[in-house]
CSV table of C-alpha atoms and ligand atoms in Angstrom, one decimal:
chain,number,residue,atom,x,y,z
A,1,UNK,CA,-167.6,135.4,-58.2
A,2,UNK,CA,-169.7,131.7,-58.6
A,3,UNK,CA,-173.1,132.4,-57.5
A,4,UNK,CA,-174.2,131.1,-54.1
A,5,UNK,CA,-176.8,130.4,-52.4
A,6,UNK,CA,-178.4,131.2,-49.0
A,7,UNK,CA,-177.4,129.4,-45.7
A,8,UNK,CA,-181.5,127.2,-45.1
A,9,UNK,CA,-184.5,129.5,-44.1
A,10,UNK,CA,-183.7,128.9,-39.8
A,11,UNK,CA,-186.0,131.5,-37.6
A,12,UNK,CA,-185.8,131.8,-34.4
A,13,UNK,CA,-188.4,129.8,-31.7
A,14,UNK,CA,-190.6,134.1,-30.1
A,15,UNK,CA,-193.3,133.9,-28.2
A,16,UNK,CA,-195.6,136.5,-29.9
A,17,UNK,CA,-197.2,138.8,-27.8
A,18,UNK,CA,-197.2,142.1,-28.9
A,19,UNK,CA,-199.9,143.6,-31.1
A,20,UNK,CA,-200.2,140.5,-33.2
A,21,UNK,CA,-199.2,138.3,-35.6
A,22,UNK,CA,-199.9,136.4,-32.7
A,23,UNK,CA,-198.2,132.1,-32.7
A,24,UNK,CA,-200.1,130.5,-34.9
A,25,UNK,CA,-201.4,127.2,-33.8
A,26,UNK,CA,-200.5,123.9,-34.5
A,27,UNK,CA,-203.3,123.0,-36.0
A,28,UNK,CA,-202.9,126.2,-39.2
A,29,UNK,CA,-199.6,125.1,-39.4
A,30,UNK,CA,-200.3,121.0,-39.9
A,31,UNK,CA,-202.8,121.9,-41.8
A,32,UNK,CA,-200.6,124.0,-44.2
A,33,UNK,CA,-199.1,121.1,-45.3
A,34,UNK,CA,-201.6,119.2,-46.2
A,35,UNK,CA,-201.7,118.9,-50.7
A,36,UNK,CA,-202.3,121.3,-52.7
A,37,UNK,CA,-205.2,121.4,-54.2
A,38,UNK,CA,-205.8,123.6,-57.2
A,39,UNK,CA,-208.4,126.9,-57.4
A,40,UNK,CA,-210.7,125.1,-59.4
A,41,UNK,CA,-211.0,122.2,-57.8
A,42,UNK,CA,-214.8,121.3,-56.7
A,43,UNK,CA,-212.9,119.8,-54.0
A,44,UNK,CA,-211.5,123.0,-52.7
A,45,UNK,CA,-214.0,125.0,-53.2
A,46,UNK,CA,-216.3,122.5,-50.7
A,47,UNK,CA,-213.8,123.5,-48.0
A,48,UNK,CA,-214.3,127.3,-49.5
A,49,UNK,CA,-217.9,126.8,-48.6
A,50,UNK,CA,-217.2,124.9,-44.7
A,51,UNK,CA,-215.0,128.1,-43.7
A,52,UNK,CA,-217.4,130.7,-45.1
A,53,UNK,CA,-220.0,128.6,-42.9
A,54,UNK,CA,-217.9,128.4,-39.8
A,55,UNK,CA,-217.3,131.9,-40.4
A,56,UNK,CA,-220.8,133.0,-39.9
A,57,UNK,CA,-221.0,131.3,-36.7
A,58,UNK,CA,-217.1,132.7,-35.8
A,59,UNK,CA,-219.0,136.9,-36.7
A,60,UNK,CA,-222.2,135.8,-35.5
A,61,UNK,CA,-223.7,137.2,-38.9
A,62,UNK,CA,-226.0,134.8,-40.7
A,63,UNK,CA,-227.5,137.1,-43.1
A,64,UNK,CA,-224.7,138.4,-46.0
A,65,UNK,CA,-222.2,137.6,-47.8
A,66,UNK,CA,-219.2,136.3,-45.3
A,67,UNK,CA,-216.1,135.5,-46.6
A,68,UNK,CA,-212.3,135.8,-45.9
A,69,UNK,CA,-210.5,138.1,-48.5
A,70,UNK,CA,-206.5,137.3,-49.8
A,71,UNK,CA,-205.7,140.2,-48.0
A,72,UNK,CA,-204.1,141.6,-44.3
A,73,UNK,CA,-206.6,144.2,-42.2
A,74,UNK,CA,-205.6,147.3,-43.4
A,75,UNK,CA,-207.1,146.0,-47.0
A,76,UNK,CA,-210.7,144.7,-45.5
A,77,UNK,CA,-210.8,148.1,-43.7
A,78,UNK,CA,-209.7,149.1,-47.7
A,79,UNK,CA,-212.0,146.9,-49.3
A,80,UNK,CA,-215.2,148.1,-47.6
A,81,UNK,CA,-214.7,151.8,-48.5
A,82,UNK,CA,-214.5,150.9,-51.7
A,83,UNK,CA,-217.4,149.3,-51.9
A,84,UNK,CA,-219.6,151.0,-49.8
A,85,UNK,CA,-219.3,154.6,-50.7
A,86,UNK,CA,-218.5,156.7,-53.6
A,87,UNK,CA,-216.3,159.3,-53.6
A,88,UNK,CA,-218.3,162.5,-52.0
A,89,UNK,CA,-220.4,160.2,-49.6
A,90,UNK,CA,-220.4,161.8,-46.2
A,91,UNK,CA,-218.3,159.2,-43.9
A,92,UNK,CA,-217.8,159.7,-40.3
A,93,UNK,CA,-215.4,158.4,-38.6
A,94,UNK,CA,-214.5,158.0,-34.5
A,95,UNK,CA,-210.8,157.7,-33.9
A,96,UNK,CA,-208.8,157.7,-31.0
A,97,UNK,CA,-205.8,155.9,-31.8
A,98,UNK,CA,-203.1,154.8,-35.0
A,99,UNK,CA,-206.3,152.9,-36.1
A,100,UNK,CA,-208.7,155.0,-36.3
A,101,UNK,CA,-206.6,157.0,-38.1
A,102,UNK,CA,-206.0,154.8,-40.7
A,103,UNK,CA,-209.7,155.1,-41.7
A,104,UNK,CA,-209.8,158.2,-41.8
A,105,UNK,CA,-207.6,158.7,-44.3
A,106,UNK,CA,-208.7,155.4,-46.2
A,107,UNK,CA,-211.9,156.5,-46.4
A,108,UNK,CA,-209.8,160.1,-47.8
A,109,UNK,CA,-208.0,158.5,-50.5
A,110,UNK,CA,-211.3,156.7,-52.0
A,111,UNK,CA,-213.1,159.4,-52.2
A,112,UNK,CA,-215.3,160.4,-49.4
A,113,UNK,CA,-215.9,164.2,-47.4
A,114,UNK,CA,-214.7,162.7,-43.4
A,115,UNK,CA,-216.4,164.0,-41.0
A,116,UNK,CA,-213.1,163.2,-37.9
A,117,UNK,CA,-214.3,162.5,-34.5
A,118,UNK,CA,-211.8,162.2,-32.6
A,119,UNK,CA,-210.2,161.7,-29.4
A,120,UNK,CA,-207.1,161.6,-27.6
A,121,UNK,CA,-205.0,158.2,-27.1
A,122,UNK,CA,-206.1,155.6,-24.9
A,123,UNK,CA,-210.0,157.0,-24.5
A,124,UNK,CA,-212.7,155.9,-26.2
A,125,UNK,CA,-214.8,157.7,-28.8
A,126,UNK,CA,-218.0,157.9,-26.5
A,127,UNK,CA,-221.5,156.8,-28.8
A,128,UNK,CA,-223.5,160.2,-27.8
A,129,UNK,CA,-219.9,162.1,-30.1
A,130,UNK,CA,-220.9,159.6,-33.1
A,131,UNK,CA,-224.7,160.3,-32.7
A,132,UNK,CA,-223.5,164.6,-32.6
A,133,UNK,CA,-221.9,163.4,-35.9
A,134,UNK,CA,-224.5,162.5,-37.7
A,135,UNK,CA,-227.0,164.9,-36.3
A,136,UNK,CA,-224.8,167.7,-38.7
A,137,UNK,CA,-224.4,165.7,-40.6
A,138,UNK,CA,-227.3,163.3,-41.5
A,139,UNK,CA,-226.5,162.8,-46.0
A,140,UNK,CA,-224.5,160.2,-43.6
A,141,UNK,CA,-223.6,157.2,-45.5
A,142,UNK,CA,-221.3,155.7,-43.7
A,143,UNK,CA,-220.9,155.9,-39.6
A,144,UNK,CA,-217.2,153.8,-38.6
A,145,UNK,CA,-215.7,152.6,-35.4
A,146,UNK,CA,-212.5,150.9,-34.3
A,147,UNK,CA,-214.1,148.3,-32.7
A,148,UNK,CA,-210.5,146.9,-30.5
A,149,UNK,CA,-208.1,150.4,-30.6
A,150,UNK,CA,-204.6,147.8,-31.0
A,151,UNK,CA,-202.2,150.8,-30.5
A,152,UNK,CA,-204.3,151.8,-27.4
A,153,UNK,CA,-206.1,149.1,-25.8
A,154,UNK,CA,-209.5,150.8,-25.8
A,155,UNK,CA,-212.7,148.1,-26.2
A,156,UNK,CA,-215.4,150.6,-28.2
A,157,UNK,CA,-218.7,150.0,-27.1
A,158,UNK,CA,-220.2,148.7,-30.3
A,159,UNK,CA,-223.7,146.8,-29.7
A,160,UNK,CA,-225.0,149.9,-27.6
A,161,UNK,CA,-224.0,152.0,-31.1
A,162,UNK,CA,-225.5,149.4,-33.3
A,163,UNK,CA,-228.7,150.0,-30.9
A,164,UNK,CA,-228.9,153.3,-31.9
A,165,UNK,CA,-228.1,153.4,-35.4
A,166,UNK,CA,-230.6,150.8,-36.1
A,167,UNK,CA,-233.4,153.7,-36.2
A,168,UNK,CA,-230.7,155.8,-39.1
A,169,UNK,CA,-231.1,152.9,-42.0
A,170,UNK,CA,-229.1,155.3,-44.2
A,171,UNK,CA,-226.0,155.0,-43.0
A,172,UNK,CA,-223.9,151.7,-42.5
A,173,UNK,CA,-221.9,150.9,-39.3
A,174,UNK,CA,-219.0,149.8,-40.0
A,175,UNK,CA,-216.4,148.0,-38.1
A,176,UNK,CA,-212.7,147.6,-37.2
A,177,UNK,CA,-213.2,143.8,-36.0
A,178,UNK,CA,-208.7,142.9,-36.8
A,179,UNK,CA,-207.5,142.7,-33.1
A,180,UNK,CA,-211.3,141.8,-31.5
A,181,UNK,CA,-212.3,138.5,-33.7
A,182,UNK,CA,-212.5,135.3,-31.9
A,183,UNK,CA,-211.0,137.2,-28.3
A,184,UNK,CA,-214.3,139.3,-27.8
A,185,UNK,CA,-217.2,139.0,-28.4
A,186,UNK,CA,-218.6,139.8,-32.2
A,187,UNK,CA,-222.6,139.5,-32.9
A,188,UNK,CA,-222.7,140.9,-36.1
A,189,UNK,CA,-226.7,140.4,-36.6
A,190,UNK,CA,-227.4,141.0,-33.7
A,191,UNK,CA,-226.0,144.4,-33.3
A,192,UNK,CA,-226.2,145.1,-37.4
A,193,UNK,CA,-223.2,145.5,-37.5
A,194,UNK,CA,-223.5,146.6,-41.9
A,195,UNK,CA,-219.0,145.5,-42.5
A,196,UNK,CA,-217.2,144.2,-40.4
A,197,UNK,CA,-213.5,143.1,-41.4
A,198,UNK,CA,-210.7,141.6,-39.2
A,199,UNK,CA,-207.0,139.5,-40.0
A,200,UNK,CA,-206.7,135.8,-39.1
A,201,UNK,CA,-202.8,136.8,-37.0
A,202,UNK,CA,-204.2,137.6,-33.9
A,203,UNK,CA,-206.8,136.0,-32.0
A,204,UNK,CA,-207.8,134.0,-34.8
A,205,UNK,CA,-204.8,131.8,-34.2
A,206,UNK,CA,-203.4,131.5,-38.3
A,207,UNK,CA,-200.8,133.2,-40.2
A,208,UNK,CA,-200.8,136.8,-41.1
A,209,UNK,CA,-202.0,136.9,-45.1
A,210,UNK,CA,-206.2,137.0,-45.3
A,211,UNK,CA,-209.3,140.1,-43.9
A,212,UNK,CA,-212.4,137.6,-43.1
A,213,UNK,CA,-215.5,139.7,-43.7
A,214,UNK,CA,-219.0,140.1,-42.9
A,215,UNK,CA,-221.1,142.2,-45.1
A,216,UNK,CA,-225.3,142.7,-44.6
A,217,UNK,CA,-227.9,142.7,-46.8
A,218,UNK,CA,-228.0,146.5,-46.8
A,219,UNK,CA,-224.6,147.1,-47.5
A,220,UNK,CA,-225.1,144.7,-49.8
A,221,UNK,CA,-227.7,146.4,-51.4
A,222,UNK,CA,-225.1,149.3,-51.6
A,223,UNK,CA,-222.8,147.7,-53.8
A,224,UNK,CA,-224.8,146.9,-56.3
A,225,UNK,CA,-227.1,149.7,-57.2
A,226,UNK,CA,-223.1,152.2,-57.6
A,227,UNK,CA,-223.0,154.2,-60.0
A,228,UNK,CA,-219.4,154.4,-59.4
A,229,UNK,CA,-217.4,150.8,-60.9
A,230,UNK,CA,-215.1,149.7,-57.5
A,231,UNK,CA,-211.2,148.5,-58.8
A,232,UNK,CA,-211.8,145.0,-59.8
A,233,UNK,CA,-209.3,143.9,-57.2
A,234,UNK,CA,-211.9,145.3,-54.4
A,235,UNK,CA,-215.0,144.3,-55.8
A,236,UNK,CA,-217.7,142.2,-53.7
A,237,UNK,CA,-220.0,141.6,-56.9
A,238,UNK,CA,-216.4,139.3,-58.2
A,239,UNK,CA,-214.7,138.4,-55.6
A,240,UNK,CA,-218.6,136.4,-54.3
A,241,UNK,CA,-218.5,134.5,-57.7
A,242,UNK,CA,-216.2,132.4,-56.8
A,243,UNK,CA,-216.0,132.0,-52.6
A,244,UNK,CA,-219.8,131.8,-52.8
A,245,UNK,CA,-220.8,131.5,-55.9
A,246,UNK,CA,-221.2,127.9,-57.4
A,247,UNK,CA,-220.1,126.4,-59.4
A,248,UNK,CA,-216.6,128.9,-58.8
A,249,UNK,CA,-215.7,131.4,-61.4
A,250,UNK,CA,-212.8,132.3,-61.3
A,251,UNK,CA,-211.5,136.6,-59.9
A,252,UNK,CA,-207.9,135.7,-58.4
A,253,UNK,CA,-205.7,132.5,-57.6
A,254,UNK,CA,-207.5,131.7,-54.6
A,255,UNK,CA,-203.9,130.8,-51.3
A,256,UNK,CA,-204.6,127.3,-51.1
A,257,UNK,CA,-202.4,126.9,-47.8
A,258,UNK,CA,-203.8,130.0,-45.9
A,259,UNK,CA,-207.4,128.4,-45.9
A,260,UNK,CA,-206.7,125.7,-45.2
A,261,UNK,CA,-205.2,127.4,-42.1
A,262,UNK,CA,-208.1,129.4,-41.5
A,263,UNK,CA,-210.4,126.0,-41.9
A,264,UNK,CA,-208.4,124.7,-39.2
A,265,UNK,CA,-208.6,127.4,-36.6
A,266,UNK,CA,-212.1,127.9,-37.2
A,267,UNK,CA,-212.7,124.5,-37.0
A,268,UNK,CA,-210.7,124.7,-33.1
A,269,UNK,CA,-212.2,128.3,-32.1
A,270,UNK,CA,-216.1,126.1,-32.6
A,271,UNK,CA,-215.2,122.5,-31.3
A,272,UNK,CA,-213.6,125.1,-27.9
A,273,UNK,CA,-216.8,127.9,-27.7
A,274,UNK,CA,-216.8,131.3,-29.4
A,275,UNK,CA,-217.5,132.2,-26.6
A,276,UNK,CA,-215.7,130.3,-24.5
A,277,UNK,CA,-212.3,131.3,-26.1
A,278,UNK,CA,-213.4,134.8,-25.7
A,279,UNK,CA,-213.9,133.9,-22.2
A,280,UNK,CA,-210.1,132.9,-22.7
A,281,UNK,CA,-209.2,136.1,-24.0
A,282,UNK,CA,-210.7,138.0,-21.0
A,283,UNK,CA,-209.9,136.0,-18.1
A,284,UNK,CA,-205.7,134.7,-20.4
A,285,UNK,CA,-206.0,139.1,-19.9
A,286,UNK,CA,-207.6,140.5,-16.8
A,287,UNK,CA,-204.6,138.3,-15.1
A,288,UNK,CA,-202.4,139.9,-16.8
A,289,UNK,CA,-203.5,144.1,-16.4
A,290,UNK,CA,-204.0,143.1,-13.0
A,291,UNK,CA,-199.9,142.1,-12.5
A,292,UNK,CA,-199.2,145.0,-14.4
A,293,UNK,CA,-201.1,147.2,-11.1
A,294,UNK,CA,-198.8,145.5,-8.9
A,295,UNK,CA,-196.2,145.9,-10.1
A,296,UNK,CA,-196.6,149.6,-9.9
A,297,UNK,CA,-197.4,150.3,-13.8
A,298,UNK,CA,-200.1,151.9,-15.1
A,299,UNK,CA,-203.0,150.9,-18.4
A,300,UNK,CA,-203.1,153.5,-21.1
A,301,UNK,CA,-206.6,152.4,-21.1
A,302,UNK,CA,-210.1,153.8,-19.7
A,303,UNK,CA,-210.2,151.0,-17.2
A,304,UNK,CA,-214.1,150.5,-18.2
A,305,UNK,CA,-213.4,150.4,-22.0
A,306,UNK,CA,-210.1,148.3,-21.7
A,307,UNK,CA,-209.4,145.4,-24.5
A,308,UNK,CA,-208.5,141.6,-22.6
A,309,UNK,CA,-206.0,141.0,-25.3
A,310,UNK,CA,-204.1,144.3,-25.4
A,311,UNK,CA,-202.7,145.5,-22.7
A,312,UNK,CA,-200.7,148.7,-24.0
A,313,UNK,CA,-198.6,149.4,-20.1
A,314,UNK,CA,-197.5,153.2,-19.6
A,315,UNK,CA,-193.3,153.7,-19.7
A,316,UNK,CA,-192.7,154.8,-16.0
A,317,UNK,CA,-190.4,158.0,-16.9
A,318,UNK,CA,-186.8,157.8,-16.8
A,319,UNK,CA,-186.5,154.4,-18.0
A,320,UNK,CA,-185.9,153.0,-21.8
A,321,UNK,CA,-189.7,151.6,-23.5
A,322,UNK,CA,-187.6,150.2,-26.6
A,323,UNK,CA,-184.4,148.6,-24.4
A,324,UNK,CA,-187.1,146.9,-22.4
A,325,UNK,CA,-188.6,145.7,-25.3
A,326,UNK,CA,-185.4,144.8,-26.9
A,327,UNK,CA,-183.8,142.9,-24.0
A,328,UNK,CA,-187.0,141.3,-23.7
A,329,UNK,CA,-186.7,139.4,-27.5
A,330,UNK,CA,-183.1,138.6,-27.1
A,331,UNK,CA,-182.5,137.2,-23.7
A,332,UNK,CA,-186.0,136.3,-23.5
A,333,UNK,CA,-187.4,135.0,-27.4
A,334,UNK,CA,-190.3,137.6,-26.2
A,335,UNK,CA,-191.6,139.3,-28.0
A,336,UNK,CA,-193.9,143.0,-27.0
A,337,UNK,CA,-194.9,145.9,-29.2
A,338,UNK,CA,-194.0,149.3,-28.7
A,339,UNK,CA,-196.0,152.6,-29.8
A,340,UNK,CA,-197.1,153.5,-33.0
A,341,UNK,CA,-196.1,156.9,-34.7
A,342,UNK,CA,-197.6,159.4,-32.4
A,343,UNK,CA,-198.3,157.5,-29.6
A,344,UNK,CA,-197.2,158.0,-25.8
A,345,UNK,CA,-195.1,155.7,-25.1
A,346,UNK,CA,-195.8,152.1,-24.2
A,347,UNK,CA,-195.4,148.7,-24.5
A,348,UNK,CA,-198.2,146.5,-26.6
A,349,UNK,CA,-198.7,142.6,-24.7
A,350,UNK,CA,-201.2,140.7,-26.8
A,351,UNK,CA,-202.6,137.3,-25.5
A,352,UNK,CA,-203.4,136.3,-28.8
A,353,UNK,CA,-205.2,133.1,-30.0
A,354,UNK,CA,-203.1,130.1,-28.6
A,355,UNK,CA,-201.0,132.4,-26.2
A,356,UNK,CA,-204.3,133.5,-24.1
A,357,UNK,CA,-203.4,131.6,-21.3
A,358,UNK,CA,-202.7,132.9,-17.8
A,359,UNK,CA,-198.8,131.0,-18.0
A,360,UNK,CA,-198.4,133.2,-20.9
A,361,UNK,CA,-199.6,135.8,-19.0
A,362,UNK,CA,-197.3,134.9,-16.2
A,363,UNK,CA,-194.0,134.5,-18.3
A,364,UNK,CA,-194.4,137.3,-20.2
A,365,UNK,CA,-195.0,139.5,-16.7
A,366,UNK,CA,-192.1,137.8,-14.7
A,367,UNK,CA,-189.9,138.9,-17.9
A,368,UNK,CA,-190.5,142.3,-17.8
A,369,UNK,CA,-190.8,142.6,-14.2
A,370,UNK,CA,-187.6,140.3,-14.2
A,371,UNK,CA,-185.6,143.3,-17.2
A,372,UNK,CA,-187.3,146.3,-15.1
A,373,UNK,CA,-186.0,145.3,-11.9
A,374,UNK,CA,-182.1,145.0,-13.3
A,375,UNK,CA,-181.9,148.7,-14.6
A,376,UNK,CA,-183.6,149.8,-10.7
A,377,UNK,CA,-187.0,150.6,-12.6
A,378,UNK,CA,-189.7,152.7,-10.3
A,379,UNK,CA,-191.9,149.1,-9.5
A,380,UNK,CA,-193.1,148.4,-6.8
A,381,UNK,CA,-193.1,144.6,-7.4
B,401,PLP,C1,-206.8,147.0,-35.3
B,401,PLP,C2,-206.3,147.1,-36.4
B,401,PLP,N1,-206.8,147.4,-37.4
B,401,PLP,C3,-206.3,147.7,-38.4
B,401,PLP,C4,-205.1,146.6,-38.6
B,401,PLP,C5,-204.0,146.3,-40.4
B,401,PLP,O1,-204.4,144.9,-40.4
B,401,PLP,P1,-202.9,144.3,-41.7
B,401,PLP,O2,-201.2,145.1,-40.6
B,401,PLP,O3,-202.7,142.8,-41.0
B,401,PLP,O4,-202.9,145.4,-42.2
B,401,PLP,C6,-204.8,146.5,-37.6
B,401,PLP,C7,-203.2,145.9,-38.0
B,401,PLP,O5,-202.5,145.3,-36.5
B,401,PLP,C8,-205.4,146.6,-36.6
B,401,PLP,O6,-204.9,145.9,-34.9
């Protein structure tokens, strides 16, 4: 048999309105077609230094270490736990969804004693419960929460938690900002967050493949004095010698085209204004949520803790949620998400990065309501 090549790549155009990835900002796509530089080229190192400078502004992290890991959100989570804890350390985790549970799982695998503070899907974990857990475990090395729980659409009151932890300097505050960076106000420096990690494929509006992180001075001290080594690929001490140290020291081959893409979306974010970009996400999400409620559908998250950029819509009784999502994809070219394992039946609609507009919200709502009406679903639209 003659070996034959596959046909040329021709992925379909989709409107990506699930929990992420979102559609890539055209400026990021264009950036990925610029000439490649070598990973030890000083010109690339200048570009990286600019990426780090701009990331500091987006995270509002004037101090400490800021860099984009060559990783996804999950690896950002794991890298933090591996650097900032040692086996046997007590870690308190607030979890009320899939990603909080993932934090628990990864902390356990890192050898930590995990104290779980758990609430039901869509119910945020009250800060009072987290502080009670710290009172019961004053030896706690690190407290971790999910700022924006993408599996439920719930927003954690992180600023208030950060304030409450300021008189507990022995406990580092770690926040999952995978869904919030670039879409919800984050003030790493002001709120006293010791470790924040994110991704590039959601509100930042670039391609998946990088995990921007911010590490406080207190967290840096923690990894500098550790007794046990961090696995090589995750070691902040080695990573910073490439991303921040100059001249740069080789650690791994950097994802050069992803760095270009990140550079461009950060530039766009600062040109738009970080707060203005977050306000755009709030306006789009609020519009979508109002239309969902007007159609007689219910949201999973508590209204006062509703994330803007991710709306978890409960699937009405008698409706096959998966077939509705499949029809949106095949008939309308619109991707929305479903519930993650263990979650109640839901659709997860994301308006992130370039898709955080009221026009996109209307396009998704019109299509969803049209599909539901055609199925005689119990809605009031
Ligand atoms: C809140 C949250 N944390 C962590 C992750 C994991 O990120 P990734 O899929 O990029 O590894 C996700 C992914 O959707 C997420 O939404």
